[in-house]
Coordinates of C-alpha atoms in Angstrom, one line a residue:
Chain A
M1 CA -18.9 -9.0 8.1
S2 CA -21.4 -9.1 10.9
Q3 CA -19.4 -10.3 13.9
S4 CA -22.3 -12.1 15.5
H5 CA -22.9 -14.2 12.4
Y6 CA -19.4 -15.4 11.9
A7 CA -19.9 -19.1 11.2
A8 CA -16.5 -20.3 10.1
A9 CA -14.2 -22.4 12.2
L10 CA -12.8 -20.8 15.3
P11 CA -10.0 -22.0 17.5
R12 CA -10.3 -23.1 21.1
P13 CA -7.1 -21.9 22.8
T14 CA -5.0 -24.2 24.9
P15 CA -2.7 -23.1 27.7
D16 CA 0.3 -23.1 25.3
S17 CA -1.5 -21.0 22.7
Q18 CA -3.5 -18.6 24.9
P19 CA -0.9 -15.8 24.8
F20 CA -0.8 -16.0 21.0
W21 CA -4.6 -15.6 20.7
D22 CA -4.7 -12.9 23.4
A23 CA -2.1 -10.9 21.6
L24 CA -4.0 -11.1 18.3
R25 CA -7.0 -9.7 20.1
Q26 CA -4.8 -6.7 20.9
H27 CA -3.8 -6.6 17.1
E28 CA -0.3 -7.9 17.7
L29 CA 1.3 -11.0 16.4
H30 CA 3.4 -12.7 19.1
L31 CA 5.7 -15.6 18.5
Q32 CA 8.0 -17.6 20.8
R33 CA 11.8 -17.6 20.8
C34 CA 13.9 -20.2 22.5
Q35 CA 16.3 -18.6 25.0
A36 CA 18.6 -21.7 24.8
C37 CA 19.2 -22.0 21.1
G38 CA 17.9 -18.7 19.8
Q39 CA 15.4 -20.0 17.3
A40 CA 12.0 -18.5 16.8
F41 CA 9.2 -20.8 16.1
F42 CA 5.5 -21.3 15.5
Y43 CA 3.0 -22.8 16.5
P44 CA 3.1 -22.1 20.3
R45 CA 4.5 -24.9 22.5
N46 CA 5.9 -25.4 26.0
V47 CA 9.1 -26.8 24.5
C48 CA 11.4 -25.6 21.7
P49 CA 10.9 -27.8 18.6
H50 CA 14.6 -27.3 17.7
C51 CA 16.2 -28.2 21.1
L52 CA 13.4 -29.2 23.5
S53 CA 14.3 -26.5 26.0
S54 CA 11.5 -24.9 28.0
D55 CA 13.4 -21.6 28.4
L56 CA 11.1 -19.7 26.0
A57 CA 10.1 -16.1 25.6
W58 CA 7.3 -14.4 23.7
F59 CA 8.2 -11.5 21.3
R60 CA 6.2 -9.3 18.9
S61 CA 6.6 -10.1 15.2
S62 CA 6.8 -7.3 12.7
G63 CA 4.0 -8.9 10.8
R64 CA 5.9 -8.7 7.6
G65 CA 7.1 -11.5 5.4
R66 CA 6.8 -13.3 2.1
L67 CA 4.2 -15.5 0.6
H68 CA 5.8 -19.0 0.7
T69 CA 3.1 -21.0 -1.0
F70 CA -0.6 -21.0 -1.5
V71 CA -3.7 -22.7 -2.8
I72 CA -6.9 -21.2 -4.2
A73 CA -9.9 -23.0 -2.7
Y74 CA -12.7 -23.2 -5.2
T75 CA -14.7 -25.7 -3.1
A76 CA -15.0 -24.6 0.5
P77 CA -15.7 -26.4 3.7
R78 CA -19.3 -25.8 5.1
N79 CA -18.6 -22.4 6.6
P80 CA -15.7 -20.8 4.8
P81 CA -14.0 -17.8 6.4
L82 CA -14.2 -15.9 3.1
E83 CA -16.2 -16.1 -0.1
V84 CA -15.2 -18.7 -2.6
P85 CA -12.7 -18.7 -4.3
Y86 CA -10.3 -17.6 -1.6
V87 CA -6.6 -18.0 -1.0
I88 CA -5.1 -20.2 1.7
A89 CA -1.5 -19.1 2.2
M90 CA 1.7 -20.0 4.0
V91 CA 3.5 -16.9 5.0
E92 CA 7.2 -16.9 6.0
L93 CA 7.7 -14.1 8.5
E94 CA 10.8 -12.0 8.6
E95 CA 11.7 -13.6 11.9
G96 CA 11.7 -17.1 10.2
P97 CA 8.6 -19.1 11.2
R98 CA 5.8 -19.8 8.8
L99 CA 2.2 -19.7 9.5
M100 CA -1.0 -20.5 7.7
T101 CA -3.3 -17.6 6.9
N102 CA -5.5 -16.2 4.2
L103 CA -4.1 -13.9 1.5
V104 CA -6.5 -11.0 0.8
G105 CA -6.3 -7.8 -1.2
V106 CA -5.5 -9.6 -4.4
E107 CA -7.6 -11.4 -7.0
P108 CA -7.8 -15.1 -6.3
D109 CA -6.2 -15.8 -9.6
P110 CA -2.9 -17.8 -10.0
K111 CA -1.7 -15.2 -12.5
Q112 CA -1.9 -12.4 -9.9
I113 CA -0.2 -14.3 -7.0
R114 CA 3.4 -15.4 -6.9
C115 CA 5.4 -17.2 -4.3
E116 CA 7.9 -14.8 -2.5
M117 CA 5.8 -11.7 -3.0
P118 CA 6.1 -9.4 0.1
V119 CA 3.1 -9.4 2.4
E120 CA 2.1 -7.8 5.6
I121 CA -0.4 -8.6 8.3
E122 CA -3.9 -7.3 8.9
F123 CA -6.0 -8.1 11.9
V124 CA -9.6 -9.1 11.5
D125 CA -11.9 -9.2 14.5
V126 CA -14.1 -12.0 13.4
T127 CA -16.0 -12.2 16.7
D128 CA -15.9 -10.3 20.0
E129 CA -13.5 -12.9 21.3
F130 CA -11.3 -13.8 18.3
T131 CA -9.1 -11.9 15.9
L132 CA -7.5 -13.7 13.0
P133 CA -4.4 -12.7 11.2
R134 CA -4.7 -12.2 7.4
F135 CA -2.0 -11.0 5.0
R136 CA -2.1 -8.8 2.0
P137 CA 0.5 -7.9 -0.6
V138 CA 2.7 -4.9 0.4
A139 CA 1.5 -1.9 -1.7
Chain B
M1 CA 21.4 -57.8 -6.0
A2 CA 23.7 -56.6 -3.3
S3 CA 23.8 -58.1 0.2
G4 CA 21.7 -55.5 2.0
G5 CA 21.1 -55.2 5.7
K6 CA 20.0 -57.4 8.5
G7 CA 16.3 -57.5 7.9
R8 CA 16.6 -58.3 4.2
G9 CA 14.5 -61.3 3.0
R10 CA 13.5 -62.4 6.6
I11 CA 9.8 -62.2 6.1
A12 CA 7.4 -62.8 3.3
I13 CA 3.8 -61.8 2.3
V14 CA 2.0 -65.1 1.8
G15 CA -1.6 -63.8 1.6
A16 CA -3.0 -60.7 0.0
A17 CA -6.6 -59.9 -0.9
E18 CA -9.1 -57.1 -1.1
S19 CA -12.7 -56.9 0.2
D20 CA -15.3 -58.7 -2.0
A21 CA -16.0 -55.4 -3.8
L22 CA -14.5 -51.9 -4.0
G23 CA -16.3 -48.6 -4.9
K24 CA -19.5 -47.3 -3.5
L25 CA -20.7 -49.8 -0.8
P26 CA -23.3 -48.3 1.5
Q27 CA -24.2 -51.8 2.6
K28 CA -20.8 -52.3 4.2
S29 CA -19.4 -50.8 7.3
A30 CA -15.7 -50.2 7.8
L31 CA -15.4 -53.2 10.1
M32 CA -17.2 -55.4 7.5
L33 CA -14.6 -54.3 5.0
H34 CA -11.7 -55.1 7.4
A35 CA -13.3 -58.6 7.9
E36 CA -13.7 -59.3 4.2
G37 CA -10.1 -58.4 3.5
A38 CA -8.9 -60.5 6.5
R39 CA -11.0 -63.6 5.5
N40 CA -10.0 -63.4 1.9
A41 CA -6.3 -62.9 2.7
L42 CA -6.2 -65.8 5.1
G43 CA -8.0 -67.9 2.5
D44 CA -5.4 -66.8 -0.1
A45 CA -2.6 -67.9 2.2
G46 CA -4.2 -71.1 3.4
I47 CA -3.7 -70.1 7.0
A48 CA -6.3 -70.6 9.7
P49 CA -7.4 -67.7 11.8
S50 CA -6.3 -69.6 14.9
E51 CA -2.7 -69.4 13.6
V52 CA -2.7 -65.6 13.6
D53 CA -0.7 -64.3 16.6
A54 CA -0.5 -60.6 15.7
V55 CA -3.1 -58.3 14.2
L56 CA -1.8 -54.9 12.9
S57 CA -4.6 -52.7 11.8
T58 CA -5.7 -49.1 11.9
G59 CA -8.6 -46.8 11.2
R60 CA -10.7 -45.1 13.7
Q61 CA -10.8 -47.9 16.2
T62 CA -8.6 -49.2 19.0
A63 CA -6.2 -52.1 18.6
N64 CA -8.8 -54.4 20.2
D65 CA -11.7 -53.8 17.8
V66 CA -10.6 -55.6 14.7
P67 CA -9.4 -58.7 16.6
E68 CA -12.8 -58.8 18.4
Y69 CA -14.8 -58.5 15.2
L70 CA -12.7 -61.3 13.6
G71 CA -12.8 -63.5 16.7
I72 CA -9.0 -63.6 16.7
R73 CA -7.2 -63.4 20.1
P74 CA -3.7 -62.2 19.2
R75 CA -0.9 -61.7 21.6
Y76 CA 0.4 -58.6 19.9
M77 CA -1.6 -55.7 18.5
D78 CA -0.5 -52.7 16.6
N79 CA -2.7 -49.8 15.8
T80 CA -0.1 -47.4 14.3
Q81 CA -2.0 -44.6 12.6
M82 CA 0.2 -42.5 10.4
G83 CA -2.2 -42.0 7.5
G84 CA -2.5 -43.8 4.2
C85 CA 0.9 -45.4 4.3
S86 CA 0.3 -47.0 7.7
F87 CA 0.0 -50.5 6.2
I88 CA 3.4 -50.3 4.6
A89 CA 4.8 -49.3 8.0
H90 CA 3.0 -52.2 9.5
L91 CA 5.1 -54.4 7.2
Q92 CA 8.2 -53.0 8.9
H93 CA 6.6 -53.6 12.3
A94 CA 5.8 -57.2 11.3
L95 CA 9.5 -57.6 10.4
G96 CA 10.5 -56.6 13.9
L97 CA 7.9 -58.8 15.5
I98 CA 8.8 -61.9 13.6
E99 CA 12.5 -61.4 13.9
A100 CA 12.2 -60.9 17.7
G101 CA 10.1 -64.1 17.9
I102 CA 7.1 -62.3 19.3
A103 CA 4.9 -63.5 16.5
E104 CA 5.0 -65.9 13.6
V105 CA 1.9 -65.1 11.6
V106 CA 1.0 -61.5 11.3
L107 CA -2.3 -60.3 9.8
I108 CA -2.4 -56.6 8.6
T109 CA -5.9 -55.3 7.8
H110 CA -7.5 -52.3 6.3
G111 CA -11.2 -51.4 6.0
E112 CA -12.6 -48.0 5.3
S113 CA -16.0 -46.7 4.3
G114 CA -14.4 -43.6 2.9
R115 CA -17.3 -42.7 0.5
S116 CA -20.4 -44.0 2.3
R117 CA -19.1 -43.3 5.8
V118 CA -20.7 -46.3 7.4
G119 CA -19.3 -47.3 10.8
M120 CA -16.7 -44.6 10.6
G121 CA -17.5 -42.6 13.7
G122 CA -16.9 -38.9 13.9
T123 CA -14.7 -36.9 11.6
G124 CA -13.0 -33.6 11.8
F125 CA -10.5 -31.9 14.0
S126 CA -11.2 -30.6 17.5
P127 CA -11.0 -26.8 17.7
D128 CA -8.3 -27.1 20.4
S129 CA -6.0 -29.4 18.4
P130 CA -3.1 -27.9 16.4
P131 CA -5.1 -28.1 13.1
G132 CA -8.2 -26.7 14.8
Q133 CA -6.2 -23.7 16.0
Y134 CA -3.7 -23.0 13.3
E135 CA -5.3 -24.3 10.0
M136 CA -9.1 -24.7 10.2
P137 CA -9.8 -21.0 10.9
F138 CA -8.3 -20.2 7.5
G139 CA -10.8 -22.4 5.6
I140 CA -8.5 -25.4 4.9
G141 CA -10.8 -27.9 3.3
G142 CA -10.3 -31.4 1.9
P143 CA -6.8 -32.8 1.4
A144 CA -6.6 -31.0 -2.0
T145 CA -6.2 -27.7 -0.2
R146 CA -3.3 -29.1 1.8
Y147 CA -1.4 -31.1 -0.8
G148 CA -1.8 -28.1 -3.1
L149 CA 0.5 -26.1 -0.9
A150 CA 3.3 -28.5 -1.8
A151 CA 2.4 -28.6 -5.5
T152 CA 2.4 -24.8 -5.8
R153 CA 5.8 -24.5 -4.2
H154 CA 7.2 -27.3 -6.3
M155 CA 6.0 -25.4 -9.4
H156 CA 7.6 -22.2 -8.1
E157 CA 11.0 -23.9 -7.2
Y158 CA 11.3 -26.1 -10.3
G159 CA 9.0 -24.8 -13.0
T160 CA 6.9 -28.0 -12.8
T161 CA 3.8 -27.5 -14.9
K162 CA 0.2 -28.4 -14.7
R163 CA 0.6 -30.4 -17.9
Q164 CA 3.3 -32.5 -16.2
L165 CA 1.0 -33.1 -13.3
A166 CA -1.7 -34.1 -15.7
W167 CA 0.5 -36.8 -17.3
V168 CA 0.4 -38.7 -14.0
A169 CA -3.4 -38.9 -14.2
V170 CA -3.3 -39.8 -17.9
A171 CA -0.8 -42.7 -17.6
T172 CA -2.5 -44.0 -14.5
R173 CA -5.9 -44.0 -16.2
D174 CA -4.4 -46.0 -19.1
W175 CA -3.4 -48.7 -16.5
A176 CA -6.9 -48.5 -15.0
S177 CA -8.4 -49.1 -18.5
L178 CA -6.7 -52.5 -18.4
N179 CA -8.0 -53.4 -14.9
P180 CA -11.6 -54.7 -14.7
R181 CA -11.9 -53.8 -11.0
A182 CA -10.9 -50.2 -11.5
S183 CA -13.5 -47.5 -10.8
M184 CA -12.6 -45.2 -13.7
R185 CA -11.7 -46.9 -16.9
D186 CA -12.3 -44.5 -19.8
P187 CA -9.0 -43.1 -21.2
I188 CA -8.4 -39.4 -20.6
T189 CA -6.0 -36.8 -22.2
V190 CA -3.9 -34.1 -20.7
Q191 CA -6.4 -31.6 -21.9
D192 CA -9.2 -33.5 -20.2
V193 CA -7.3 -33.1 -16.9
L194 CA -6.8 -29.4 -17.5
D195 CA -10.4 -28.9 -18.5
S196 CA -11.9 -30.7 -15.5
R197 CA -13.5 -28.8 -12.7
Q198 CA -11.2 -26.6 -10.5
V199 CA -11.0 -28.0 -7.0
A200 CA -8.0 -26.1 -5.4
W201 CA -5.3 -24.5 -7.4
P202 CA -3.2 -26.0 -8.7
F203 CA -5.5 -29.1 -8.8
N204 CA -8.3 -29.8 -11.1
L205 CA -10.7 -32.7 -10.4
L206 CA -8.7 -35.3 -12.4
D207 CA -5.6 -34.4 -10.4
C208 CA -7.4 -35.7 -7.3
C209 CA -7.9 -39.3 -6.2
L210 CA -11.2 -41.1 -5.9
V211 CA -13.1 -41.4 -2.7
T212 CA -14.3 -45.0 -2.3
D213 CA -15.2 -47.8 0.1
G214 CA -13.1 -50.9 0.4
G215 CA -10.7 -53.0 2.4
G216 CA -7.9 -55.4 2.1
A217 CA -5.4 -57.5 4.1
L218 CA -2.0 -59.1 4.1
V219 CA -0.7 -62.2 5.8
V220 CA 2.9 -62.1 6.6
T221 CA 5.2 -64.7 8.1
S222 CA 8.8 -65.7 8.4
A223 CA 10.7 -66.6 5.2
E224 CA 11.1 -70.1 6.6
R225 CA 7.4 -70.6 7.3
A226 CA 6.6 -69.0 3.9
R227 CA 8.1 -71.9 2.0
D228 CA 5.3 -74.2 3.2
C229 CA 2.4 -71.8 2.3
R230 CA -0.1 -72.2 -0.5
Q231 CA 1.2 -69.1 -2.5
K232 CA 4.6 -68.4 -3.8
P233 CA 6.1 -66.1 -1.2
V234 CA 6.7 -62.4 -2.0
Y235 CA 9.8 -61.5 0.1
V236 CA 10.2 -58.2 1.9
L237 CA 13.7 -57.1 1.1
G238 CA 13.7 -53.7 2.7
T239 CA 11.5 -51.3 4.7
G240 CA 11.6 -47.8 6.0
E241 CA 9.3 -45.3 7.6
A242 CA 9.6 -41.7 8.8
T243 CA 7.6 -38.7 9.9
T244 CA 8.6 -35.0 9.9
H245 CA 5.3 -33.3 10.9
S246 CA 1.6 -33.8 11.3
I247 CA -0.3 -30.7 10.0
V248 CA 0.8 -29.4 6.6
S249 CA 1.6 -25.9 7.9
Q250 CA 4.5 -27.6 9.7
M251 CA 6.0 -29.2 6.6
P252 CA 9.7 -28.5 6.7
R253 CA 10.2 -28.0 3.0
F254 CA 7.1 -27.7 0.8
H255 CA 8.9 -28.7 -2.4
I256 CA 10.7 -31.7 -1.0
W257 CA 9.2 -34.7 0.7
D258 CA 11.7 -35.1 3.5
A259 CA 10.0 -38.1 5.2
A260 CA 10.2 -40.0 1.9
I261 CA 13.9 -39.4 1.7
T262 CA 14.4 -41.1 5.1
S263 CA 12.0 -43.9 4.6
G264 CA 13.4 -44.6 1.1
Q265 CA 17.0 -44.6 2.4
G266 CA 15.9 -47.2 5.0
A267 CA 14.4 -49.5 2.4
W268 CA 17.2 -49.1 -0.2
A269 CA 19.9 -49.8 2.5
M270 CA 18.2 -52.8 4.0
S271 CA 17.4 -54.4 0.6
G272 CA 20.6 -53.7 -1.2
V273 CA 18.5 -53.3 -4.3
K274 CA 19.6 -50.8 -7.0
H275 CA 17.1 -48.5 -8.7
S276 CA 17.8 -50.2 -12.0
E277 CA 16.5 -53.5 -10.5
I278 CA 13.0 -52.1 -9.8
D279 CA 10.5 -53.6 -12.3
L280 CA 7.4 -51.9 -10.8
A281 CA 6.8 -48.8 -8.7
M282 CA 3.7 -48.5 -6.7
L283 CA 3.8 -44.8 -5.5
Y284 CA 0.8 -43.5 -3.6
D285 CA -1.1 -41.0 -5.8
A286 CA -3.6 -39.1 -3.6
F287 CA -2.9 -36.2 -6.0
T288 CA -0.8 -36.0 -9.1
I289 CA 2.0 -34.2 -7.4
V290 CA 2.6 -37.0 -4.9
P291 CA 4.3 -39.6 -7.1
I292 CA 6.3 -36.8 -8.7
M293 CA 7.7 -35.9 -5.3
A294 CA 8.2 -39.6 -4.5
L295 CA 10.2 -40.2 -7.6
E296 CA 12.5 -37.4 -6.6
A297 CA 12.8 -38.3 -2.9
L298 CA 13.4 -42.0 -3.7
G299 CA 16.2 -41.1 -6.1
F300 CA 14.6 -42.2 -9.4
C301 CA 15.4 -38.8 -10.6
G302 CA 16.9 -35.6 -9.3
F303 CA 15.0 -33.0 -7.3
G304 CA 13.0 -30.9 -9.6
E305 CA 13.1 -33.5 -12.4
G306 CA 10.0 -35.4 -11.4
G307 CA 7.7 -33.4 -13.7
A308 CA 9.9 -34.1 -16.7
F309 CA 10.2 -37.7 -15.6
V310 CA 6.5 -38.4 -16.0
E311 CA 5.9 -36.2 -19.0
G312 CA 4.9 -38.1 -22.1
G313 CA 3.5 -41.1 -20.3
R314 CA 6.6 -43.3 -19.6
T315 CA 4.9 -44.5 -16.4
G316 CA 1.9 -45.9 -18.3
P317 CA 1.3 -49.2 -20.2
G318 CA 4.2 -49.9 -22.6
G319 CA 6.4 -47.3 -20.9
D320 CA 9.8 -48.0 -19.5
F321 CA 8.8 -47.2 -15.9
P322 CA 5.6 -49.1 -15.0
M323 CA 4.0 -47.2 -12.1
N324 CA 0.7 -47.7 -10.4
T325 CA -0.4 -50.6 -12.6
N326 CA -3.7 -51.1 -10.8
G327 CA -4.9 -47.7 -11.9
G328 CA -3.8 -46.0 -8.7
G329 CA -5.7 -43.9 -6.2
L330 CA -6.5 -41.7 -9.1
S331 CA -8.5 -44.3 -11.1
Y332 CA -8.6 -47.6 -9.3
T333 CA -9.8 -47.0 -5.7
H334 CA -9.0 -44.7 -2.8
T335 CA -10.6 -45.4 0.4
G336 CA -8.8 -42.7 2.4
M337 CA -5.9 -44.8 3.6
Y338 CA -4.9 -46.3 0.2
G339 CA -1.6 -47.8 1.1
M340 CA -2.9 -51.3 1.5
F341 CA -3.8 -51.4 -2.2
L342 CA -0.3 -50.5 -3.3
L343 CA 1.0 -53.6 -1.5
I344 CA -1.8 -55.9 -2.8
E345 CA -1.1 -54.8 -6.4
A346 CA 2.6 -55.4 -6.0
V347 CA 2.0 -58.9 -4.7
R348 CA -0.3 -59.7 -7.6
Q349 CA 2.3 -58.4 -10.1
L350 CA 5.1 -60.4 -8.5
R351 CA 2.9 -63.5 -8.6
G352 CA 2.3 -62.8 -12.3
V353 CA -1.5 -62.9 -12.1
C354 CA -2.3 -59.4 -13.5
E355 CA -3.4 -60.6 -17.0
G356 CA -3.9 -57.6 -19.3
R357 CA -1.9 -55.2 -17.2
Q358 CA 0.9 -57.7 -16.1
V359 CA 4.4 -56.2 -16.2
P360 CA 6.2 -59.0 -18.0
G361 CA 8.7 -60.8 -15.8
A362 CA 8.2 -58.5 -12.8
K363 CA 10.5 -59.7 -10.0
T364 CA 11.1 -56.6 -7.8
A365 CA 8.7 -53.8 -6.8
I366 CA 8.9 -50.8 -4.6
C367 CA 5.8 -49.6 -2.7
H368 CA 5.9 -46.2 -1.2
G369 CA 3.2 -44.2 0.5
T370 CA 2.3 -40.9 2.1
G371 CA 0.6 -40.4 5.4
G372 CA -1.1 -37.2 6.4
I373 CA 0.1 -34.4 4.1
F374 CA 3.6 -35.6 3.1
S375 CA 3.8 -35.9 6.9
A376 CA 4.9 -39.5 7.1
A377 CA 6.2 -41.9 4.6
A378 CA 6.7 -45.6 4.4
T379 CA 8.6 -47.7 1.8
A380 CA 8.8 -51.4 1.2
I381 CA 10.8 -53.2 -1.5
L382 CA 9.4 -56.6 -2.4
S383 CA 10.7 -59.4 -4.5
T384 CA 10.0 -62.9 -5.7
E385 CA 13.5 -63.9 -4.5
R386 CA 15.3 -63.5 -1.2

């Protein structure tokens, strides 16, 4: 994919999410863990969504998890990130939190994809500034 | 019926009406549709605009906009926006207002140019919002790509099938065929649903609601005042509302509608009504999975049993569980925030004016809606008797 022509939606980071996007740029997936209650969570916040503590710390995720659920988009928004049809997935990471992503490396066919299949992250530099996390089935 | 809670039977719907037309209306703006609903509902109630002391409304405007357009100067405004079920939640807010003596006549309005997009303002999420950062970059599209995440997990957890989903569309279309105002009236089969264009697995086109223009409104007042109104009152026996998340990727459990459990428990507890006493279920059907998960969360069947519950068409005309008798969001109309139409149809059924689709002797109805992507829920139990 030509980086300069990437036309799909890009995020605009906020102060709470900047470390997350910065880490992706370095090909690392960083999540937050509450130091008060011990729960890891996503998306980034300045308070823990389990106990509202602001005693939070970033850590590096393994980038491994399981496919929690998915859809196959046959009709895309104006500038899709991938060619239609493509898979929009919820991945449950080993550390607990779930995040939305795209599942790649598998046919976009409901017979080929099953919930709970093991997946791992890959980092896609879509522009000079942004790297998106995508996941593929573990070989 | 059991005694129920404190709010039971304290308010009533005394006016209910839609905009003059529904469907594809490029000649109408969203505010015009609000206004037609409001004018028609006040006319239905026989209540003058000057008697309205609270306006509850939502859309893309501020709480001041609809009152200004209508020329009404309320002393209470509520713009609560929780998605399609907002108007059901407004009914609960009206209960609080009326019981507290803050208002006596409450007008709840809806107007949306969902299809023609006239007077709707901007759409889409800002790239610095949570959906803009954590969902849009992955090509999330229309609501089908969001609701589909729940449907896929429900199928995984419980073995729910696409044929079972399709039965919701088939039974609902059968009701629509009996409703002259419905957009889509030709009967369909399970195979028609499975053969319709793929939109977002696991949904085909006929698993998805319509996109239309329309509006509607309700007039609500105290049970005491309702006795003197033009129409036979439809009493609000119980209400509930809840939210668990906003963007779908934050949904706590994809196969269970947690917000609906909470809102349903509120409505059941306040009303004291038993499931066996429900004559009509109006369950928001943005997609075929939605009423299935509502049936489970509201306790009409066990978790995982919703697919089997609807299989075979028992929710259609002549079935033992009349559901979405107007033809639903799937076949009647769906402006975007469809919840108003659940309430209007329930009022009509309880008034007994539904002609060919009338549920004989309907006395008690449940209206239940989704907001966002199973994010919020609101529930109301209505009855001809206090």
